CSV table of C-alpha atoms in Angstrom, one decimal:
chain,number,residue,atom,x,y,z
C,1,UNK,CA,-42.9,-26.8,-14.3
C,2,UNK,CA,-45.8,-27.6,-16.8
C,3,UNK,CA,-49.2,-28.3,-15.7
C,4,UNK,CA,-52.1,-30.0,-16.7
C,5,UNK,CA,-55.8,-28.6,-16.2
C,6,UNK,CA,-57.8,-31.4,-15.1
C,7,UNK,CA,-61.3,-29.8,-15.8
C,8,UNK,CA,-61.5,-26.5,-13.5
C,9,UNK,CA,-62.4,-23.3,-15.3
C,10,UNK,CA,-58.8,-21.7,-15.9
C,11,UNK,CA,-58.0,-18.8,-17.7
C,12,UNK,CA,-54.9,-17.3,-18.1
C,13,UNK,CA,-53.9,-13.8,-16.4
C,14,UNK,CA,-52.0,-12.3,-19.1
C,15,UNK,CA,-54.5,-13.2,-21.7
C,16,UNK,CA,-57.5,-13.9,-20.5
C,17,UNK,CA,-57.9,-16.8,-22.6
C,18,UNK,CA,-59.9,-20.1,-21.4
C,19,UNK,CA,-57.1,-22.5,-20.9
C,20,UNK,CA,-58.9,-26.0,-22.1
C,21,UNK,CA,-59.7,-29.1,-20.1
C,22,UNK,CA,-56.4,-31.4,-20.6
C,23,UNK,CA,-54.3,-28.7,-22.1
C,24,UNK,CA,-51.1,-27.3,-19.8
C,25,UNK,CA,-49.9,-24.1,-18.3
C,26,UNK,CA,-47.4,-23.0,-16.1
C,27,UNK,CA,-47.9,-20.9,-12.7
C,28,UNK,CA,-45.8,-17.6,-13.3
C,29,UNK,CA,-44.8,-15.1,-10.2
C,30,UNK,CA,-48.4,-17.1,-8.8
C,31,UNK,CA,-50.3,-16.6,-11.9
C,32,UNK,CA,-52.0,-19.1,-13.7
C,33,UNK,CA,-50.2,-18.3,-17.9
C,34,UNK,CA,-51.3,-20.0,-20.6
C,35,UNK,CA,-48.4,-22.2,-22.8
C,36,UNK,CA,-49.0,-19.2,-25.4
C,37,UNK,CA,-48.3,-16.4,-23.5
C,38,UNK,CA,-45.5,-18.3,-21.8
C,39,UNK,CA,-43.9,-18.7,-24.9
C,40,UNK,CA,-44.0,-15.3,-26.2
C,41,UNK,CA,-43.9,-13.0,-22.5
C,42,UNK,CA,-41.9,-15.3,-19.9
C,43,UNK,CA,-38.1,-16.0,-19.5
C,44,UNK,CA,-36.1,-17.8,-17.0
C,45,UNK,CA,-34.0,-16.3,-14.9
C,46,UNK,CA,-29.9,-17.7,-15.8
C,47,UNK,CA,-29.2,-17.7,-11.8
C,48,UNK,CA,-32.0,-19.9,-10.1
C,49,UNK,CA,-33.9,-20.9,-13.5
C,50,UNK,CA,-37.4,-19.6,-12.4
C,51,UNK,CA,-39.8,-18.6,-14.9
C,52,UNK,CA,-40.8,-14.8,-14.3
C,53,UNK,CA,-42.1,-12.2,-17.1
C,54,UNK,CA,-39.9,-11.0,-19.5
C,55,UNK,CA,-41.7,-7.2,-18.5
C,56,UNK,CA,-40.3,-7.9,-14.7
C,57,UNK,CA,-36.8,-9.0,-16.1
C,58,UNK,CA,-33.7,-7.8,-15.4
C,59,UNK,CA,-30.9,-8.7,-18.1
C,60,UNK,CA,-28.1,-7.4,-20.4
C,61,UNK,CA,-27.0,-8.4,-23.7
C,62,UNK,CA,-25.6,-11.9,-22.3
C,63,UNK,CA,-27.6,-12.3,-18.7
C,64,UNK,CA,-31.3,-12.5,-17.5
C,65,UNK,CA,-32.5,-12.3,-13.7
C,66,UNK,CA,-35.1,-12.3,-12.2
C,67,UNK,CA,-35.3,-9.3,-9.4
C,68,UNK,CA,-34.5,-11.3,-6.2
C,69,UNK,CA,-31.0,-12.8,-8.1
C,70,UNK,CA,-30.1,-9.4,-9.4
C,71,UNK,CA,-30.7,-7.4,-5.9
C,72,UNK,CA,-28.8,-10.2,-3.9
C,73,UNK,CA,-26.2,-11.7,-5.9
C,74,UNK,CA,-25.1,-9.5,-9.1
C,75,UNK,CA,-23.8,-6.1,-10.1
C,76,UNK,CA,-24.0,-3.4,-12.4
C,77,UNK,CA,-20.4,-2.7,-14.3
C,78,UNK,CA,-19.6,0.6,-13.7
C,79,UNK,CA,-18.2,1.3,-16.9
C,80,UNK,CA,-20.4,-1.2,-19.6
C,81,UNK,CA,-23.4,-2.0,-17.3
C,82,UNK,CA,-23.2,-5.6,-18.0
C,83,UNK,CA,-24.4,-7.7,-15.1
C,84,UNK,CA,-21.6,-9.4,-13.0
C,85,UNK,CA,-21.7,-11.9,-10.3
C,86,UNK,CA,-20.4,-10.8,-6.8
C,87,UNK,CA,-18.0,-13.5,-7.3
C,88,UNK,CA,-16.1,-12.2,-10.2
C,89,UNK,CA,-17.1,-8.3,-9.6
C,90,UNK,CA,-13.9,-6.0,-9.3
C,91,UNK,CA,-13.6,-2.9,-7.1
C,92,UNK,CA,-12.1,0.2,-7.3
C,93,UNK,CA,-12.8,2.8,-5.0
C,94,UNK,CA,-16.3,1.3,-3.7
C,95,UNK,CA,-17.6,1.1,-7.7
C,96,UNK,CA,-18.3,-2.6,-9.4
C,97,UNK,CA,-16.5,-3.3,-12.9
C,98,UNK,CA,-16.3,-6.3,-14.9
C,99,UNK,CA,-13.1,-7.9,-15.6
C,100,UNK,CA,-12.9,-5.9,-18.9
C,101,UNK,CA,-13.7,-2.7,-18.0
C,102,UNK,CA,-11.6,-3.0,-15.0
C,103,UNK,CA,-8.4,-3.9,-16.1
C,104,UNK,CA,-8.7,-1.0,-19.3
C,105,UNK,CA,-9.2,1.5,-16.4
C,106,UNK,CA,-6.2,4.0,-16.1
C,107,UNK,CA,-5.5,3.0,-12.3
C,108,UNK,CA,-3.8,5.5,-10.4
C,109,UNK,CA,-3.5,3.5,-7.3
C,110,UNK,CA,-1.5,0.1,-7.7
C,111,UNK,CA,-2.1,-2.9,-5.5
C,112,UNK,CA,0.4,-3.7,-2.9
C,113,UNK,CA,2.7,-5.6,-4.7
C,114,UNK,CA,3.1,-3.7,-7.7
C,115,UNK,CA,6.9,-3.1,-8.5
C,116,UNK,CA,7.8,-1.5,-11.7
C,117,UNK,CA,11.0,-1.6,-13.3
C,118,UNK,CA,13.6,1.1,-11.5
C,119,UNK,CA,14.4,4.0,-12.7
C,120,UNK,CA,17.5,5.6,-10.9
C,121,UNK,CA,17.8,9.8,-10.0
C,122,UNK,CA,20.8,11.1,-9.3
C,123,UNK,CA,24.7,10.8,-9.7
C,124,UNK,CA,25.7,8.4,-7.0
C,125,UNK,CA,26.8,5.2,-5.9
C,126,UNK,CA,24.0,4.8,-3.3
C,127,UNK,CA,20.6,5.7,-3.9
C,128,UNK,CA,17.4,5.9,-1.5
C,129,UNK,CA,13.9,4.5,-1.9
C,130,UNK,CA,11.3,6.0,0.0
C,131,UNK,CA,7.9,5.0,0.8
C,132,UNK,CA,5.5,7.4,2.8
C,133,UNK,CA,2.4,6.0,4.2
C,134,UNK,CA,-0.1,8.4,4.5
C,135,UNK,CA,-3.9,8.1,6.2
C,136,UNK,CA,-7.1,9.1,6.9
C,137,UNK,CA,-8.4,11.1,3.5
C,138,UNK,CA,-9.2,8.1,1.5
C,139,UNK,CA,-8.0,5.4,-0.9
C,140,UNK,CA,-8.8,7.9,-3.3
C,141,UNK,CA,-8.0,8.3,-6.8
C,142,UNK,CA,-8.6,11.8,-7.1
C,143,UNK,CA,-6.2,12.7,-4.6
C,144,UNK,CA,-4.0,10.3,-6.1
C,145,UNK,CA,-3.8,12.2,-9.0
C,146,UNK,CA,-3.7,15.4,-7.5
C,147,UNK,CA,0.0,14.1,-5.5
C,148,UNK,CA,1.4,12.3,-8.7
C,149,UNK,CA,0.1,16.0,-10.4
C,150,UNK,CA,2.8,17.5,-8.4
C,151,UNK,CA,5.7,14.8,-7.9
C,152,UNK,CA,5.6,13.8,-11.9
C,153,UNK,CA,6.2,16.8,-13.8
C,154,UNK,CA,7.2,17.2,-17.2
C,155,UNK,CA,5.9,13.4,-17.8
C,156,UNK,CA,8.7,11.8,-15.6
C,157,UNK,CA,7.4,9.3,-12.9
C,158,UNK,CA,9.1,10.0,-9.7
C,159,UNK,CA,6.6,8.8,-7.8
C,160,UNK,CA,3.6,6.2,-7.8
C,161,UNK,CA,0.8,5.1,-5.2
C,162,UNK,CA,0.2,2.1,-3.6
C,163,UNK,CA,-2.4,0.6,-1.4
C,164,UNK,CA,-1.7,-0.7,1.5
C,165,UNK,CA,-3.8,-2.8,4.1
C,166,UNK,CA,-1.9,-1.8,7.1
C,167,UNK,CA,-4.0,1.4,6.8
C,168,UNK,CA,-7.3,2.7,7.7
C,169,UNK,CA,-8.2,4.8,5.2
C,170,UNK,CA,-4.7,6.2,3.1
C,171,UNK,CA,-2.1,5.2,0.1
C,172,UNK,CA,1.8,4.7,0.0
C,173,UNK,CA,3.8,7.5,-1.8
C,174,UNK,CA,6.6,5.2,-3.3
C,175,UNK,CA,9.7,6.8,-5.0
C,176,UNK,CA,12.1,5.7,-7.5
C,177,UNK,CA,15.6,5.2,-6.5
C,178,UNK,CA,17.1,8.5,-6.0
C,179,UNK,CA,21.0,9.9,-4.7
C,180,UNK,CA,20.4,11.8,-1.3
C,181,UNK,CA,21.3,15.0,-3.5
C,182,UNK,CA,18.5,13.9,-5.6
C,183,UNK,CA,16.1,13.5,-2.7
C,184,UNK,CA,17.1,16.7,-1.7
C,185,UNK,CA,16.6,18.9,-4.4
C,186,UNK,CA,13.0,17.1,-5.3
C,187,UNK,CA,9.4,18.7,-4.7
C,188,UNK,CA,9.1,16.7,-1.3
C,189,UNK,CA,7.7,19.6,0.4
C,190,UNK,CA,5.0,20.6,-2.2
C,191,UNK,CA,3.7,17.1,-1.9
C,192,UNK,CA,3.5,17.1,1.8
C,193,UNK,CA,1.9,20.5,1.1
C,194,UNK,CA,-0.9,19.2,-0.6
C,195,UNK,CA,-0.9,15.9,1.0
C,196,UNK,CA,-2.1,17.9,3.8
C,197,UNK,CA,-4.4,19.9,1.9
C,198,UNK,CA,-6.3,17.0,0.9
C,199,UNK,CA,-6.3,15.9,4.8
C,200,UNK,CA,-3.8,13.2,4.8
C,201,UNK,CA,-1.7,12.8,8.0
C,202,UNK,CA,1.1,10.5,8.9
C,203,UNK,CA,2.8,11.3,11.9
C,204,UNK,CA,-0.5,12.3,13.4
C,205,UNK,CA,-2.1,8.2,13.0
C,206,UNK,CA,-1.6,5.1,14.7
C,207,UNK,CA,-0.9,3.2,11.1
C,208,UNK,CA,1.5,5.7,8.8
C,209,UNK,CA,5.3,4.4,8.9
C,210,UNK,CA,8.3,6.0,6.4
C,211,UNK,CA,10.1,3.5,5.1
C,212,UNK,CA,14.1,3.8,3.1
C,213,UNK,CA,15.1,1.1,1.1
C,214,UNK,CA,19.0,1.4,0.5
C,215,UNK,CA,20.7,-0.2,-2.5
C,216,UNK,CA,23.1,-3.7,-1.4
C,217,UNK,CA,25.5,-2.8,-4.5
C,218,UNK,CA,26.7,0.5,-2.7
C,219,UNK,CA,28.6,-1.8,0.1
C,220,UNK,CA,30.5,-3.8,-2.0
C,221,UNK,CA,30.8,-6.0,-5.5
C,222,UNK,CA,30.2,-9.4,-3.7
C,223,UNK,CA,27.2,-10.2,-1.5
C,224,UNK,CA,29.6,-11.2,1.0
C,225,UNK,CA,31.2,-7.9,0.9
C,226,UNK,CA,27.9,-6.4,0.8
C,227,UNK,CA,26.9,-8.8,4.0
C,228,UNK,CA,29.8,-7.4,6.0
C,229,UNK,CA,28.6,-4.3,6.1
C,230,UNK,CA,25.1,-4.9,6.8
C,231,UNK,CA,26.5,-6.7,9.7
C,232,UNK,CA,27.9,-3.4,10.9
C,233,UNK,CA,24.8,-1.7,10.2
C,234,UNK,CA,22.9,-4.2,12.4
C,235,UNK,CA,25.1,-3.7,15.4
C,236,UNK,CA,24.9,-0.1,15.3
C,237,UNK,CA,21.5,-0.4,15.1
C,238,UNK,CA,21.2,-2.4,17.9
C,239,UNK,CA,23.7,-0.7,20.3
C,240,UNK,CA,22.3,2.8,19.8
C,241,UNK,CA,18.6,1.4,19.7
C,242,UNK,CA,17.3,3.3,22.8
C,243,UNK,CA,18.2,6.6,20.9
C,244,UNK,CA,17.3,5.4,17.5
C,245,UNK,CA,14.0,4.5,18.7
C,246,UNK,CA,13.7,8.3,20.4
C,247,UNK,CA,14.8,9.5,16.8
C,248,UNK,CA,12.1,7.1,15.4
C,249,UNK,CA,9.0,8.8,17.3
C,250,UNK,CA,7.1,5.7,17.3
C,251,UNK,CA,5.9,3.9,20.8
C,252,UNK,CA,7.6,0.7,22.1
C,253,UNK,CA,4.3,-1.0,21.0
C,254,UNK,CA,4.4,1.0,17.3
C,255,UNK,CA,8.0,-0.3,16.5
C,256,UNK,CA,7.6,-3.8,17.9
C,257,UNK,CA,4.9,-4.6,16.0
C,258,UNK,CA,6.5,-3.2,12.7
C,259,UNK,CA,9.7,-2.8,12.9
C,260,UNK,CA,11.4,-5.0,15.9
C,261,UNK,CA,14.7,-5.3,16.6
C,262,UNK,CA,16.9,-8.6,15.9
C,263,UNK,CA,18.4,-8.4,19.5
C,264,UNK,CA,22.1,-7.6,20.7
C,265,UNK,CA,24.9,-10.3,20.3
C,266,UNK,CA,28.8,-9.6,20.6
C,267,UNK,CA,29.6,-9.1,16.8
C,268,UNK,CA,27.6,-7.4,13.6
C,269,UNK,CA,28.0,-11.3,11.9
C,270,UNK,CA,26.0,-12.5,15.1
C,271,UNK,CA,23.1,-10.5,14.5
C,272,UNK,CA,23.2,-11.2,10.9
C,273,UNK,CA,22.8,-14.9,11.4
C,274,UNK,CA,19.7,-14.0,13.8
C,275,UNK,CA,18.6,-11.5,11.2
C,276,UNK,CA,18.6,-14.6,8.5
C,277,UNK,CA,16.9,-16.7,10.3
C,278,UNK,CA,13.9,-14.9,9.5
C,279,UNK,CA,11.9,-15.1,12.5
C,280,UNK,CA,10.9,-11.5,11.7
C,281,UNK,CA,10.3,-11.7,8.2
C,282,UNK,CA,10.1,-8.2,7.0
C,283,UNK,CA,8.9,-6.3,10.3
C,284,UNK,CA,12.0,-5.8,11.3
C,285,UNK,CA,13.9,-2.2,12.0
C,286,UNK,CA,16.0,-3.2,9.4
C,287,UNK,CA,14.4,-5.9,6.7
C,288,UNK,CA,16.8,-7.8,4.9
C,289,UNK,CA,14.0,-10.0,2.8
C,290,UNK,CA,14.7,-8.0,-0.3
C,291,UNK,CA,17.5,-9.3,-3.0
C,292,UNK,CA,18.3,-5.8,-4.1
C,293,UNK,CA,18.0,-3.4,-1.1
C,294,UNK,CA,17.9,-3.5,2.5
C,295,UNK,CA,14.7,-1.2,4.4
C,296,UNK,CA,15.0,0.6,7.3
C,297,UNK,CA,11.9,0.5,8.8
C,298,UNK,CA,12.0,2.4,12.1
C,299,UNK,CA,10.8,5.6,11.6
C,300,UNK,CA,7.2,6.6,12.1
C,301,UNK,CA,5.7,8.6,8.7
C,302,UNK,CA,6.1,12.4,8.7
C,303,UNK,CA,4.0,15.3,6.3
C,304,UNK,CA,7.0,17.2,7.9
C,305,UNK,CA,9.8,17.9,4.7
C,306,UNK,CA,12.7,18.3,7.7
C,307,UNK,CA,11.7,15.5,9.5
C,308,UNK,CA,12.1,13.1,6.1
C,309,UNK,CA,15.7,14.3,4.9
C,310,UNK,CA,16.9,14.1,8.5
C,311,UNK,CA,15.9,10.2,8.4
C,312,UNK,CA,17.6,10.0,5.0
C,313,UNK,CA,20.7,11.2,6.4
C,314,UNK,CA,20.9,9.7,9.3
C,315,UNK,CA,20.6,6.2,7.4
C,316,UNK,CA,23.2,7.9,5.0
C,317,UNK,CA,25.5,8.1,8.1
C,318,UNK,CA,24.8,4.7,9.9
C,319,UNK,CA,25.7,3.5,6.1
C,320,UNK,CA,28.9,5.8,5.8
C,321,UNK,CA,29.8,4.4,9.6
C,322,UNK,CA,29.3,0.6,8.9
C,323,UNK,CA,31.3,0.9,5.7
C,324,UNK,CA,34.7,2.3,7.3
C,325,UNK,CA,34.6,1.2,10.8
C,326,UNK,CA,34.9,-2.0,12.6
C,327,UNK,CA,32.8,-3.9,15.1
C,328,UNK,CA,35.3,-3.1,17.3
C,329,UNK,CA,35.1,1.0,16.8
C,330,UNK,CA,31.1,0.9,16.2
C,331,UNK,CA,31.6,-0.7,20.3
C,332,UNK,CA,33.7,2.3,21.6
C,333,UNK,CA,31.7,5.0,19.6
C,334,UNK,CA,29.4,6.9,21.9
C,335,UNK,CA,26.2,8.4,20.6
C,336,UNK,CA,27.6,11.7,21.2
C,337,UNK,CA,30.7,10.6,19.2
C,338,UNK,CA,28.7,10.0,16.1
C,339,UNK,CA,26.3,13.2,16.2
C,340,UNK,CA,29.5,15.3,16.6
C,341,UNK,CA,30.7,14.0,13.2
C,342,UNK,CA,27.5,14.8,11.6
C,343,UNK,CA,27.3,18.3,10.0
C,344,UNK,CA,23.9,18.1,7.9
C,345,UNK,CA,22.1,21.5,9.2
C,346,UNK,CA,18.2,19.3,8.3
C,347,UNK,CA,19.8,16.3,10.8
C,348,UNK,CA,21.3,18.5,13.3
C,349,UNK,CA,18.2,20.4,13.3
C,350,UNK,CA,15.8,17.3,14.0
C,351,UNK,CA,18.6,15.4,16.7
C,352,UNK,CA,18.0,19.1,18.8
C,353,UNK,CA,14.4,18.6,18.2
C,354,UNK,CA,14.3,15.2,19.8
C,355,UNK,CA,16.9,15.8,22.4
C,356,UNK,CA,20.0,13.6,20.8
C,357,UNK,CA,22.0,16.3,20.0
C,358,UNK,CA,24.6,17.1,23.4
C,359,UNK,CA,20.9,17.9,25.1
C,360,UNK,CA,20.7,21.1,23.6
C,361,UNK,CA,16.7,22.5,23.2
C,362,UNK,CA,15.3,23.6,20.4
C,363,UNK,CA,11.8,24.7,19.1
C,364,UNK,CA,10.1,22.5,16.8
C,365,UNK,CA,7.0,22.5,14.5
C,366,UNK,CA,4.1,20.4,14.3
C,367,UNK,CA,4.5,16.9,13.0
C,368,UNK,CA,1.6,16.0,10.6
């Protein structure tokens, strides 16, 4: 704001110049400026409007701060060095970006809801999606691309990474659709190698979860075909839930709070019209919310290879069972019924490992 001298002996601090009776200056960072020297040396600042020197400015091509506005309420872009306001800064990985320079960065790590078109591996009519939470080594995308390194050789994406706020400090290794063959036969155990390497755990956390989405189109043409047999899958589910939850290694607590159960009723259909309700929305053992796939969410997350194609095939069998037997036979089938039809040496393997396998004791390695 402009002032007048009303006769006091004035002269300017930046100058030195006598600043006349009746002629006006301003009052800059305290100091008494002549109008000249404000014209030429001062700016205001584009935030609070307060004249300061140009000298003590801080500004880009389009933006001009004084120091308190910069330090409390802008950013330097990463990338450009433009200044950005807190309230339209981007982050990735702790580091401020502009809109511009964010959105050309290369991101290695999608946000949660990314979903890119499917691309199907394998020669099959049902195909499993898998995604691996994994924790503790950072939301990093160094380590990102060290895993997608591995998993997409030969420029074909098998894999992409995800964050996820369920989790302290990790990503989500999601895969394309892929024929348990497929799943199989693919570099799963390097990744878990250097997944490990890198210090990522998922077994040994409190957050990590493994999750298998499973295609509606392999259980029939018409959705209620297709609903017919996720009714079977449901009652199995819930009937052999004490030993599914053993197989799942999570705590009562763990699969409560992500991945509860729908509750037993006389038929498959019963549960199904409990399950669509949607009380549970998608934290449920078995989350119907998706159009295209149902996910099996009971198992706790694994950096052991065994440990994930046992989970594949056991949701391979519970599929196989719902799709040729009846409520009625999925009632008189005994647990140790169903594991003495199962012949996969990974799944036999992991069933002796947790007990559910006609008790029989077996030594096991380390989960990670």
């Amino acid at each position: 704001m402009e002032e007048k001298n009303n006769g006091n002996a004035l002269y300017c601090s930046h100058c030195g110049a006598l600043i006349g009776e009746n002629e006006d200056y301003e009052e800059v960072q305290g100091e008494v400026v002549c109008m000249d020297c404000v014209e030429r040396h001062t700016v205001r600042c584009d935030s609070c409007s307060e004249l300061i020197f140009e000298s003590d400015s801080i500004s880009d091509e389009y933006t001009t701060l004084c120091e308190h506005c910069a330090e409390n309420y802008y950013r330097r872009c990463r990338e450009c060095n433009c200044l950005v306001h807190d309230d339209a800064v981007y982050w990735e990985n702790d580091n401020p970006y502009c809109s511009e320079c964010y959105h050309d960065i290369q991101h290695s790590i999608h946000e949660y809801n990314y979903k890119p078109e499917p691309v199907f591996f394998g020669d099959s009519d049902r195909y499993f999606g898998v995604e691996l939470e994994i924790d503790g080594a950072g939301k990093d995308d160094d380590n990102a691309n060290e895993l997608l390194s591995v998993a997409n050789k030969n420029d074909t994406e098998h894999i992409y990474v995800k964050s996820d706020g369920s989790l302290d400090d990790g990503i989500e290794l999601v895969s394309f659709p892929m024929s348990l063959n497929y799943h199989k036969q693919f570099c799963w155990e390097e990744i878990m190698r250097k997944a490990i390497a890198l210090g990522y755990r998922s077994h040994q956390t409190s957050t990590c979860g493994l999750h298998c989405h499973v295609n509606r189109s392999c259980f029939g043409d018409t959705r209620e075909e297709q609903d017919l047999v996720i009714s079977r899958i449901l009652f199995f589910v819930e009937k052999h839930w004490a030993e599914l939850l053993k197989f799942s290694r999570r705590s009562e607590y763990s699969i409560n709070r992500w991945a509860a159960r729908y509750g037993y009723e006389r038929t498959g259909r019963d549960i199904l019209e409990k399950a669509k309700k949607g009380n549970l929305g998608r934290y449920a053992a078995v989350n119907l919310q998706n159009y295209a796939t149902i996910e099996f969410r009971l198992f706790r997350g694994t950096l052991k290879y065994n440990t994930l194609i046992a989970a594949l095939e056991l949701v391979d069998k519970i599929c196989d069972v719902a799709l040729d037997y009846s409520d009625e036979e999925i009632e008189k089938q005994s647990w140790s019924e169903f594991v003495g039809t199962i012949t996969e040496p990974e799944l036999i393997t992991y069933l002796k490992e947790r007990k559910l396998y006609v008790n029989e004791d077996v030594e096991s390695e380390v989960e990670m």
